[in-house]
Coordinates of N, CA and C in Angstrom, one line a residue:
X153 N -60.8 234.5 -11.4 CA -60.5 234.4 -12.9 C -59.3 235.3 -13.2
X154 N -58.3 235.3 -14.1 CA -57.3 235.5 -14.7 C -57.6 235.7 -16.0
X155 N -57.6 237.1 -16.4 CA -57.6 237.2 -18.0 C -56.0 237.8 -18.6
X156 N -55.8 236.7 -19.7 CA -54.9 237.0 -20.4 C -55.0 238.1 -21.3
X157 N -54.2 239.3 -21.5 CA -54.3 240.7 -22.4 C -52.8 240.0 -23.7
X158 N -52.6 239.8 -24.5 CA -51.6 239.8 -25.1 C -51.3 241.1 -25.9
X159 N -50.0 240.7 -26.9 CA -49.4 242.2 -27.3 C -50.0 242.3 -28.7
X160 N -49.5 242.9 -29.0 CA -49.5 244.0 -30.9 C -48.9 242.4 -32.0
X161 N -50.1 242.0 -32.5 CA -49.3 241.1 -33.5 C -49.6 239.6 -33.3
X162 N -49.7 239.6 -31.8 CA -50.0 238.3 -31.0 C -51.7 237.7 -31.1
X163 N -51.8 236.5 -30.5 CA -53.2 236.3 -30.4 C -53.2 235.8 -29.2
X164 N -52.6 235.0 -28.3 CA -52.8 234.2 -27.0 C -52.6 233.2 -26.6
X165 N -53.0 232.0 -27.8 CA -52.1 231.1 -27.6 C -50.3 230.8 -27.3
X166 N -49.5 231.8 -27.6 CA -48.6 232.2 -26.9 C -47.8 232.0 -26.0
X167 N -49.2 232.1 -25.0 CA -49.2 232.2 -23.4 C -49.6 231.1 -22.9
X168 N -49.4 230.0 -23.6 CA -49.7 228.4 -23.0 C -49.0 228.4 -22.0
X169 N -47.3 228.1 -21.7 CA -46.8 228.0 -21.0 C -46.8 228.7 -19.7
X170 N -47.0 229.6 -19.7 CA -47.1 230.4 -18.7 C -48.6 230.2 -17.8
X171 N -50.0 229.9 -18.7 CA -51.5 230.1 -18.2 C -51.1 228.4 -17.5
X172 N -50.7 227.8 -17.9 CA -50.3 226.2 -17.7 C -49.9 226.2 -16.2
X173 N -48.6 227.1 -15.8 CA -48.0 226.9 -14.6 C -48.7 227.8 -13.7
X174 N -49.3 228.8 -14.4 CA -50.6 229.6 -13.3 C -51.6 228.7 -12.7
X175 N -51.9 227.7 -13.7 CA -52.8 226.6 -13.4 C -52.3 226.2 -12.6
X176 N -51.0 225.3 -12.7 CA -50.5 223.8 -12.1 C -49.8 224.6 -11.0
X177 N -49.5 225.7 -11.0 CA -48.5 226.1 -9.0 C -49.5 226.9 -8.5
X178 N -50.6 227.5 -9.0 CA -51.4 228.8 -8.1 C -52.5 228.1 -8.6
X179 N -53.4 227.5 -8.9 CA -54.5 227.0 -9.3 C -55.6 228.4 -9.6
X180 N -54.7 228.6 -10.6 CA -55.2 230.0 -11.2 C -56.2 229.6 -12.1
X181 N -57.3 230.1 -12.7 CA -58.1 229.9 -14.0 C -57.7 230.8 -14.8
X182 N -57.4 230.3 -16.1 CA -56.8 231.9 -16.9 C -57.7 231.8 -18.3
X183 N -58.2 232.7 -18.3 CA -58.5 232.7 -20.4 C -58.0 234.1 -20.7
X184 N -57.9 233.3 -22.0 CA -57.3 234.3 -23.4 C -58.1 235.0 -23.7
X185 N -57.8 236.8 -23.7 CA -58.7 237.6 -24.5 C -58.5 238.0 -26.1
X186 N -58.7 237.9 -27.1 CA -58.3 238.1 -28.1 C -58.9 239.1 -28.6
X187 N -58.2 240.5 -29.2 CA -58.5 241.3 -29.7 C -57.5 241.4 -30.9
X188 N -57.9 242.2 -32.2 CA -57.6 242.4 -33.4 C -56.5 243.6 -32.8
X189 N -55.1 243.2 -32.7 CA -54.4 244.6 -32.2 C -53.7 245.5 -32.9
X190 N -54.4 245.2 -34.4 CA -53.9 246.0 -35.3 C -55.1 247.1 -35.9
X191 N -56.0 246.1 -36.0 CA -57.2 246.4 -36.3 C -57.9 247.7 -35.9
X192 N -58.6 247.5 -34.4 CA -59.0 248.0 -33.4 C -58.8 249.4 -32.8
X193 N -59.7 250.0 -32.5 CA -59.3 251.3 -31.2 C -58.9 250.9 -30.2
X194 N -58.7 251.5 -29.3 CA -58.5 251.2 -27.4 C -60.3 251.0 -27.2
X195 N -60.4 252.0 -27.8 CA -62.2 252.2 -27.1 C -62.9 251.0 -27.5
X196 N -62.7 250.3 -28.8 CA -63.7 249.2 -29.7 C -63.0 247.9 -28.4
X197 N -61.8 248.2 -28.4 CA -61.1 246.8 -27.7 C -61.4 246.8 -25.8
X198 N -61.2 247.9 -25.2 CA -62.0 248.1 -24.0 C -63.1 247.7 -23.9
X199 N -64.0 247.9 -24.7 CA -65.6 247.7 -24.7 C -65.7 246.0 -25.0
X200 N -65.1 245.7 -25.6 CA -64.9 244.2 -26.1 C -64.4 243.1 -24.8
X201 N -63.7 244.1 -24.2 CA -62.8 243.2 -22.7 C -64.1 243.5 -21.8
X202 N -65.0 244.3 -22.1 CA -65.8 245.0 -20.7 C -66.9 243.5 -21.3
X203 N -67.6 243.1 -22.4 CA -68.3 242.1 -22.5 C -67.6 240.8 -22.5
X204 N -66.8 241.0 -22.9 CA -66.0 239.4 -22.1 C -66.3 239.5 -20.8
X205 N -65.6 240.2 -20.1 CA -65.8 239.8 -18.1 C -66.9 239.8 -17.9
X206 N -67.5 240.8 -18.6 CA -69.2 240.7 -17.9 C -70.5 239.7 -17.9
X207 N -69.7 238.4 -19.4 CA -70.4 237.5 -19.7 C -70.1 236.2 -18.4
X208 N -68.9 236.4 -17.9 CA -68.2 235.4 -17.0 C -68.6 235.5 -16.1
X209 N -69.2 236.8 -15.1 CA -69.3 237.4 -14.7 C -68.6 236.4 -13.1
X210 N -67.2 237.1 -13.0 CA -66.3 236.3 -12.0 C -66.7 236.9 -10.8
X211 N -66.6 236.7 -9.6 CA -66.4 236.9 -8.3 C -64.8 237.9 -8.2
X212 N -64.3 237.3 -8.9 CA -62.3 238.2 -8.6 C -61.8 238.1 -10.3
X213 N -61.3 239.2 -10.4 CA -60.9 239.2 -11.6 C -59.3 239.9 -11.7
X214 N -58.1 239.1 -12.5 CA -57.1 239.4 -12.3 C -56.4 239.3 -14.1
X215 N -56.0 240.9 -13.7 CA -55.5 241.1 -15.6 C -54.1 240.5 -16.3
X216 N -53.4 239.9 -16.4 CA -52.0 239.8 -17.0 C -52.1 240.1 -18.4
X217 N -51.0 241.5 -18.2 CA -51.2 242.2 -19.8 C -49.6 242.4 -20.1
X218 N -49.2 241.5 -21.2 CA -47.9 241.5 -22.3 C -48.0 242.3 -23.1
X219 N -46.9 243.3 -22.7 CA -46.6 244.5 -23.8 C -47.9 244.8 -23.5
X220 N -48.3 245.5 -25.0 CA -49.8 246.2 -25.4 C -50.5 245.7 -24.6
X221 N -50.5 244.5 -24.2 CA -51.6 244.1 -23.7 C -51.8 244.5 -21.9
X222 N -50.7 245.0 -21.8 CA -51.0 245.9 -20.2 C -51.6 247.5 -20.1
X223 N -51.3 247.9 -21.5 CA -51.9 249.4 -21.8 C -53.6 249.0 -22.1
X224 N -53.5 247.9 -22.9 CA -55.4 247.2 -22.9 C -56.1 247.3 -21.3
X225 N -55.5 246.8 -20.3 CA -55.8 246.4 -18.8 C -56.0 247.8 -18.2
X226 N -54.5 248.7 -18.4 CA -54.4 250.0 -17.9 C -56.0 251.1 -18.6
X227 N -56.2 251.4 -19.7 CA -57.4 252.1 -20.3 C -58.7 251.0 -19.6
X228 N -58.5 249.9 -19.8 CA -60.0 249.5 -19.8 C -60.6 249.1 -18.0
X229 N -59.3 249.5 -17.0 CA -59.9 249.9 -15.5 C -60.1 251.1 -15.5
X230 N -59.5 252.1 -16.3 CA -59.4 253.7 -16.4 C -61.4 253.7 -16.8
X231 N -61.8 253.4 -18.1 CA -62.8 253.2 -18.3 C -63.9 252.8 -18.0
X232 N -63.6 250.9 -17.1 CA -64.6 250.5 -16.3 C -64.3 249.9 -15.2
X233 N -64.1 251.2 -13.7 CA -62.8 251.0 -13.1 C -64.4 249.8 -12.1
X234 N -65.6 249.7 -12.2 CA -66.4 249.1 -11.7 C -65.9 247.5 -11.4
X235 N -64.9 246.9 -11.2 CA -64.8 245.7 -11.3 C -64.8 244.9 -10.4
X236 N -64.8 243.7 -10.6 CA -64.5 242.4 -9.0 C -63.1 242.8 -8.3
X237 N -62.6 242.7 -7.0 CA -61.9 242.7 -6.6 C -60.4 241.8 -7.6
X238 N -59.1 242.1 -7.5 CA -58.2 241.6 -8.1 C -57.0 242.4 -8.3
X239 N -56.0 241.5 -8.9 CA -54.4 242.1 -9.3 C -54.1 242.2 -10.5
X240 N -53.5 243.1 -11.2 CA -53.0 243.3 -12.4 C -51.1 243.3 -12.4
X241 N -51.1 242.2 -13.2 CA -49.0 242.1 -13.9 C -49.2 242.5 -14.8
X242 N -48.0 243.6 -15.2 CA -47.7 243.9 -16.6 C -46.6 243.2 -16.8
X243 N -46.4 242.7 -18.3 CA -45.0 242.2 -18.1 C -44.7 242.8 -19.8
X244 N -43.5 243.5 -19.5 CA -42.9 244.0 -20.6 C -43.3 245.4 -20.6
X245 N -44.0 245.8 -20.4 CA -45.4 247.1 -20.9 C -45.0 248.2 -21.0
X246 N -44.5 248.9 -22.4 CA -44.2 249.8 -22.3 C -45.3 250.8 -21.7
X247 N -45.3 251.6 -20.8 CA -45.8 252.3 -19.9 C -46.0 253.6 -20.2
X248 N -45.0 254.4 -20.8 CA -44.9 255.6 -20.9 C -44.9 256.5 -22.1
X249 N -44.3 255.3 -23.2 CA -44.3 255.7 -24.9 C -43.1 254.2 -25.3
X250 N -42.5 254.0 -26.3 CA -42.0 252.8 -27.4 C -41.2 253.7 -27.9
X251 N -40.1 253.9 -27.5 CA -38.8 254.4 -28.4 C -38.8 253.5 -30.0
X252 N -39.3 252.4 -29.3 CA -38.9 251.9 -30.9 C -40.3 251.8 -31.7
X253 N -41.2 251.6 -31.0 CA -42.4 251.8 -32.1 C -42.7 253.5 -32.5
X254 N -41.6 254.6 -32.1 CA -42.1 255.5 -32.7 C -40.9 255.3 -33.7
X255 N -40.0 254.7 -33.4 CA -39.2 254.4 -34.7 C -39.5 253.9 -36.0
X256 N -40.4 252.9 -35.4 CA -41.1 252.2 -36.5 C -41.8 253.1 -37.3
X257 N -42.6 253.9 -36.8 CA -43.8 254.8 -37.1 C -43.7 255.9 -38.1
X258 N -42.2 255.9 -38.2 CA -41.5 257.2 -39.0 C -41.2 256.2 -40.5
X259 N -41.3 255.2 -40.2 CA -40.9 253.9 -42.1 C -42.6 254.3 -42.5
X260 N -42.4 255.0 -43.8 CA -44.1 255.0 -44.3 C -44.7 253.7 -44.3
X261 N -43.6 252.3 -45.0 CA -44.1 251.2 -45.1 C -44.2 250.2 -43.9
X262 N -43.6 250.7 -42.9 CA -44.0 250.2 -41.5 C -45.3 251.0 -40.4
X263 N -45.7 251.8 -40.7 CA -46.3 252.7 -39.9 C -48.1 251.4 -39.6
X264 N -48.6 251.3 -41.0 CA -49.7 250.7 -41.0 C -50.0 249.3 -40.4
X265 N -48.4 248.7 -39.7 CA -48.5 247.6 -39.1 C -48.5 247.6 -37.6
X266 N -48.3 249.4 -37.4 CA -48.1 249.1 -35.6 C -50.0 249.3 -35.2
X267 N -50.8 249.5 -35.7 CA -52.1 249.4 -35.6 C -52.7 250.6 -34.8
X268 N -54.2 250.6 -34.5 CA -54.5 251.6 -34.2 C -54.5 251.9 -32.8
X269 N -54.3 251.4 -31.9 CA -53.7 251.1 -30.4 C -52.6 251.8 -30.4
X270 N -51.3 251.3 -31.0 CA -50.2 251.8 -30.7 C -50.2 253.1 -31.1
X271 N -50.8 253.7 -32.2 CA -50.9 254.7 -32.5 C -51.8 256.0 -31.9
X272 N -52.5 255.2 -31.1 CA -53.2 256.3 -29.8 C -52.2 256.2 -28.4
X273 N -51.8 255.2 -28.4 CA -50.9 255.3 -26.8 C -49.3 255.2 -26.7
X274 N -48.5 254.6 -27.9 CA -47.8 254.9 -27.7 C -46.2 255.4 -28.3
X275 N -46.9 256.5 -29.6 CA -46.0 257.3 -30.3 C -45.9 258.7 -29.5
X276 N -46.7 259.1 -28.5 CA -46.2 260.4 -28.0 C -45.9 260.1 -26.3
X277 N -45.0 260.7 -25.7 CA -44.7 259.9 -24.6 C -46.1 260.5 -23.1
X278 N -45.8 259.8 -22.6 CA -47.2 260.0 -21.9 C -46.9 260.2 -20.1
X279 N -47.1 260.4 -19.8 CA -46.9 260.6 -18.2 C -48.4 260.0 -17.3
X280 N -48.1 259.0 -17.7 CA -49.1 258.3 -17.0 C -49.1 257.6 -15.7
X281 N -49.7 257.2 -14.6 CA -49.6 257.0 -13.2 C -50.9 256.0 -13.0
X282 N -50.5 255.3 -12.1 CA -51.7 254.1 -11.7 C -52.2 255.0 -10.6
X283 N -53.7 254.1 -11.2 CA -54.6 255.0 -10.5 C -54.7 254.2 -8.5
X284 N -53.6 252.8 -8.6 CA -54.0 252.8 -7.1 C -55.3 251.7 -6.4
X285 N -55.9 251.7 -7.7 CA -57.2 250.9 -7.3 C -57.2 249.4 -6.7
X286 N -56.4 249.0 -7.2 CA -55.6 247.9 -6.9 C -54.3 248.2 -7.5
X287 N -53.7 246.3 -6.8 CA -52.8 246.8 -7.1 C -52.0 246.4 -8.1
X288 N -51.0 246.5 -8.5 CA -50.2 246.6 -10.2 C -48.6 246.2 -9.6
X289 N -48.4 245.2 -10.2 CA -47.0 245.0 -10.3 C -46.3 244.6 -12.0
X290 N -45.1 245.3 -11.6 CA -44.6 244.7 -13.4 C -43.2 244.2 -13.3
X291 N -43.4 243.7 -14.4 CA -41.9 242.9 -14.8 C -41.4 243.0 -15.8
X292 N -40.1 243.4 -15.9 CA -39.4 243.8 -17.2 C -38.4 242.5 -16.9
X293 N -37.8 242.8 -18.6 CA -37.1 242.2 -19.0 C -35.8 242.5 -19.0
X294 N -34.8 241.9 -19.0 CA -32.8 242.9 -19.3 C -32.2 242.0 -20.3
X295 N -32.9 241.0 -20.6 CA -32.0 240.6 -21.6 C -32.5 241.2 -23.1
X296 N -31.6 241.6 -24.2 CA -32.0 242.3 -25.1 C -31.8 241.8 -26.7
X297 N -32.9 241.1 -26.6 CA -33.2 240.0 -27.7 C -34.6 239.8 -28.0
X298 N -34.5 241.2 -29.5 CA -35.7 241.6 -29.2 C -36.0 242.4 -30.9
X299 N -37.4 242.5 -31.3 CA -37.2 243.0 -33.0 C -37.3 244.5 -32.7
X300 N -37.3 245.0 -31.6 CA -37.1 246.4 -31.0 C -35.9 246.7 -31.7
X301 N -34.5 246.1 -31.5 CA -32.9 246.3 -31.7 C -32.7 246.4 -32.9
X302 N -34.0 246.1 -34.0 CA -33.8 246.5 -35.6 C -34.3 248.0 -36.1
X303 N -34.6 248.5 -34.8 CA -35.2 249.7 -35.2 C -34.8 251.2 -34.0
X304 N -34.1 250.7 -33.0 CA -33.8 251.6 -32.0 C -32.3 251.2 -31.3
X305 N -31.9 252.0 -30.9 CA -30.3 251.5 -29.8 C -31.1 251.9 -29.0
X306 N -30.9 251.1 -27.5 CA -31.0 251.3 -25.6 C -29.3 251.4 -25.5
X307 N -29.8 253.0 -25.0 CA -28.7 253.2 -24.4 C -29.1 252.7 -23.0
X308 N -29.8 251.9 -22.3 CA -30.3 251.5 -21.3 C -30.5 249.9 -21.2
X309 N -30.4 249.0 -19.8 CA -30.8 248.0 -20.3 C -32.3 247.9 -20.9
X310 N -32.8 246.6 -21.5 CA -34.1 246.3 -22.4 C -34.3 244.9 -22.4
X311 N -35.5 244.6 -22.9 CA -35.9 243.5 -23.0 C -35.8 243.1 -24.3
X312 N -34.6 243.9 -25.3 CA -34.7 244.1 -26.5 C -35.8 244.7 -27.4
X313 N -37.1 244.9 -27.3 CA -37.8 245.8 -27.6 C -38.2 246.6 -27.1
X314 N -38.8 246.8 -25.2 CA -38.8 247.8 -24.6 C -37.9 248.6 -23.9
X315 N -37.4 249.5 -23.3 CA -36.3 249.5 -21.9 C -36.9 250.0 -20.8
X316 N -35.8 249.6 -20.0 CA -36.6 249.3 -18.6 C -37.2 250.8 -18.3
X317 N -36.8 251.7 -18.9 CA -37.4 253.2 -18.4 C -38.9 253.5 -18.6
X318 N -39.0 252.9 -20.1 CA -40.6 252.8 -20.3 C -41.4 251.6 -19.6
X319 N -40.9 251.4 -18.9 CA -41.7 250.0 -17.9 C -42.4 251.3 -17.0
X320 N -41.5 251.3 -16.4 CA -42.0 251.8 -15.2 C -43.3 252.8 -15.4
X321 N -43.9 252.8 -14.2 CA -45.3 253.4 -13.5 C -45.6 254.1 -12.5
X322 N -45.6 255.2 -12.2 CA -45.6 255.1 -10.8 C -46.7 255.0 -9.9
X323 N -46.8 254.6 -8.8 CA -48.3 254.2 -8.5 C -48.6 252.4 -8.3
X324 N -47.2 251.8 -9.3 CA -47.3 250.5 -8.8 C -47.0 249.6 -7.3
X325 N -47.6 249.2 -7.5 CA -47.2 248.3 -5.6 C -45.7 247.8 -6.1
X326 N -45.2 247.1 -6.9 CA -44.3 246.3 -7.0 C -43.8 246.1 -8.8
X327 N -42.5 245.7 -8.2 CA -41.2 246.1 -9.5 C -40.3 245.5 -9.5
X328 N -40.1 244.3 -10.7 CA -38.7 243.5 -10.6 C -38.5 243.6 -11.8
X329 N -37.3 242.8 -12.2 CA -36.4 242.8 -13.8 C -35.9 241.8 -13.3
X330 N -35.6 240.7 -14.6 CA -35.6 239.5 -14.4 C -34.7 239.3 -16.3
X331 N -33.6 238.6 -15.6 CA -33.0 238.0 -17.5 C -33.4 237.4 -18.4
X332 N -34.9 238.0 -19.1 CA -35.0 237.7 -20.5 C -35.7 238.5 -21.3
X333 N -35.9 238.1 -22.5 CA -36.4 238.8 -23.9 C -37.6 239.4 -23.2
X334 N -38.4 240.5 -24.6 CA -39.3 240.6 -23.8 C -40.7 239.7 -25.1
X335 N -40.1 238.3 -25.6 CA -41.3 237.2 -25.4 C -41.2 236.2 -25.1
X336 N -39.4 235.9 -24.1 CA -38.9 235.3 -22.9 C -39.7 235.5 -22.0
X337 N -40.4 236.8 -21.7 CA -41.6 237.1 -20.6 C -42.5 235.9 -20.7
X338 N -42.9 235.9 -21.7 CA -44.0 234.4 -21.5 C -43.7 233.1 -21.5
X339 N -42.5 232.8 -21.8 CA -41.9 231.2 -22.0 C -41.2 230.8 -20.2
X340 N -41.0 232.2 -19.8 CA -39.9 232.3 -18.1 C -40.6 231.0 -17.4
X341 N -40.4 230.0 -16.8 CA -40.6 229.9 -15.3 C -40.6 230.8 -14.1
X342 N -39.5 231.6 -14.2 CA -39.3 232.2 -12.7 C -40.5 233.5 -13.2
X343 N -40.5 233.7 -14.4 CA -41.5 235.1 -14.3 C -42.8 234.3 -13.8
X344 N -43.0 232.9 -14.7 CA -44.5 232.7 -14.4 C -45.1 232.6 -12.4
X345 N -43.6 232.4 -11.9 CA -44.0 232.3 -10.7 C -44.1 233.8 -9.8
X346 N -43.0 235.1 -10.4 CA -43.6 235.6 -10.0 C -45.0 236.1 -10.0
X347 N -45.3 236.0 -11.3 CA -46.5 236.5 -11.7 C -47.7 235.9 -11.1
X348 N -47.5 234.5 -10.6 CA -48.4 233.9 -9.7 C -48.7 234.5 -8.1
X349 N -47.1 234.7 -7.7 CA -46.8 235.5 -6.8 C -47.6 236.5 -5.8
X350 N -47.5 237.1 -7.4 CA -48.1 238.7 -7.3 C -49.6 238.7 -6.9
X351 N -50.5 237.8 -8.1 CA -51.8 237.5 -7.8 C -52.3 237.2 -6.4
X352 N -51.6 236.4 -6.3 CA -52.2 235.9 -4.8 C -51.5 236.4 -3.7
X353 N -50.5 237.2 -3.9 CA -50.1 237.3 -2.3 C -49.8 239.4 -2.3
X354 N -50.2 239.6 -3.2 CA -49.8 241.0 -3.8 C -48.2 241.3 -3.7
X355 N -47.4 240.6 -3.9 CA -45.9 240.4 -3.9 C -45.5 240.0 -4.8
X356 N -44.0 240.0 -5.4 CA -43.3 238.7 -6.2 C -42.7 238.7 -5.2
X357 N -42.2 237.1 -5.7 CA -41.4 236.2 -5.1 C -40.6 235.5 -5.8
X358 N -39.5 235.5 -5.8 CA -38.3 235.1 -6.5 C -37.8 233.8 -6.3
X359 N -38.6 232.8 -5.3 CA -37.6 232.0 -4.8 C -37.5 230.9 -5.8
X360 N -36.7 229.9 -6.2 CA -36.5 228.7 -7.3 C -37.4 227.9 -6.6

């Protein structure tokens, strides 16, 4: 099984196209986890992802977390590292802190929209590392078309909201960048294939 993590704002439907070609080239099973990502703690929304999987209760379990939704995957193995064997893709994920959501965070009348998530993980920058358990590969974005660019300059490339510096992790197995937005991340073919890639072979694979 394949659980979909989406980002800040999102709900999952989203990720049609992409759960579609997991399906049709890797005969992946994927569902959507939906959490309130504005709403919510880490801790209310971890505990929430720990009764989802545990109701399914899968043999193999594999995370794909968009944006926020790889810091959801990241805390809630940290929390219930007890799980079925499996692979985790981040795609987009800011990893380390959001240059631009602490941008946002400083507009009084924007602050209350980045929700209570963002505001535990990613307004102070964090030096965080995979714990290794399995393994983790991510995929950023370089094309920079993104509601990030309304609120920050990259002096770096970006996926237009994140840059690639806050991607990174260390501790991941595997690391590509690939030409698009970062909610081009879910519409890609070539990402959906790496991302299939990754699952099943603990690799991406680039080929057309």
């Amino acid at each position: 099984m394949v659980v979909f993590l989406h980002g800040l704002w999102l709900h999952g439907p989203e990720s049609i196209l992409l759960r579609r070609r997991l399906q049709r080239d890797f005969r992946l099973d994927v569902e959507v986890f939906h959490y309130p990502s504005v709403a919510a703690t880490m801790a209310e929304v971890t505990a929430r992802l720990q009764a989802f999987i545990a109701r399914r209760a899968p043999r193999e379990l594999h995370l794909v977390g968009h944006s926020l939704g790889g810091l959801i995957a990241y805390r809630f193995l940290e929390r219930f590292p007890e799980q079925p064997p499996g692979r985790v893709v981040f795609l987009g994920t800011p990893a380390v802190a959001s240059r631009a959501a602490i941008q946002v965070s400083r507009l009084q009348w924007a602050r209350a929209l980045l929700g209570r998530c963002v505001a535990e993980e990613l307004l102070t920058e964090r030096r965080r590392e995979w714990p290794g358990r399995r393994d983790l590969g991510i995929i950023a974005g370089t094309l920079p078309a993104g509601l990030g660019q309304l609120f920050v300059h990259f002096d770096e490339a970006s996926d237009g909201s994140v840059g690639l510096s806050e991607t990174r992790l260390p501790g991941a197995s595997d690391y590509i960048t690939l030409p698009v937005s970062h909610f081009g991340l879910l519409l890609s073919a070539r990402v959906a294939r790496a991302t299939g890639s990754f699952l099943t072979h603990g690799h991406f694979s680039l080929a057309h």
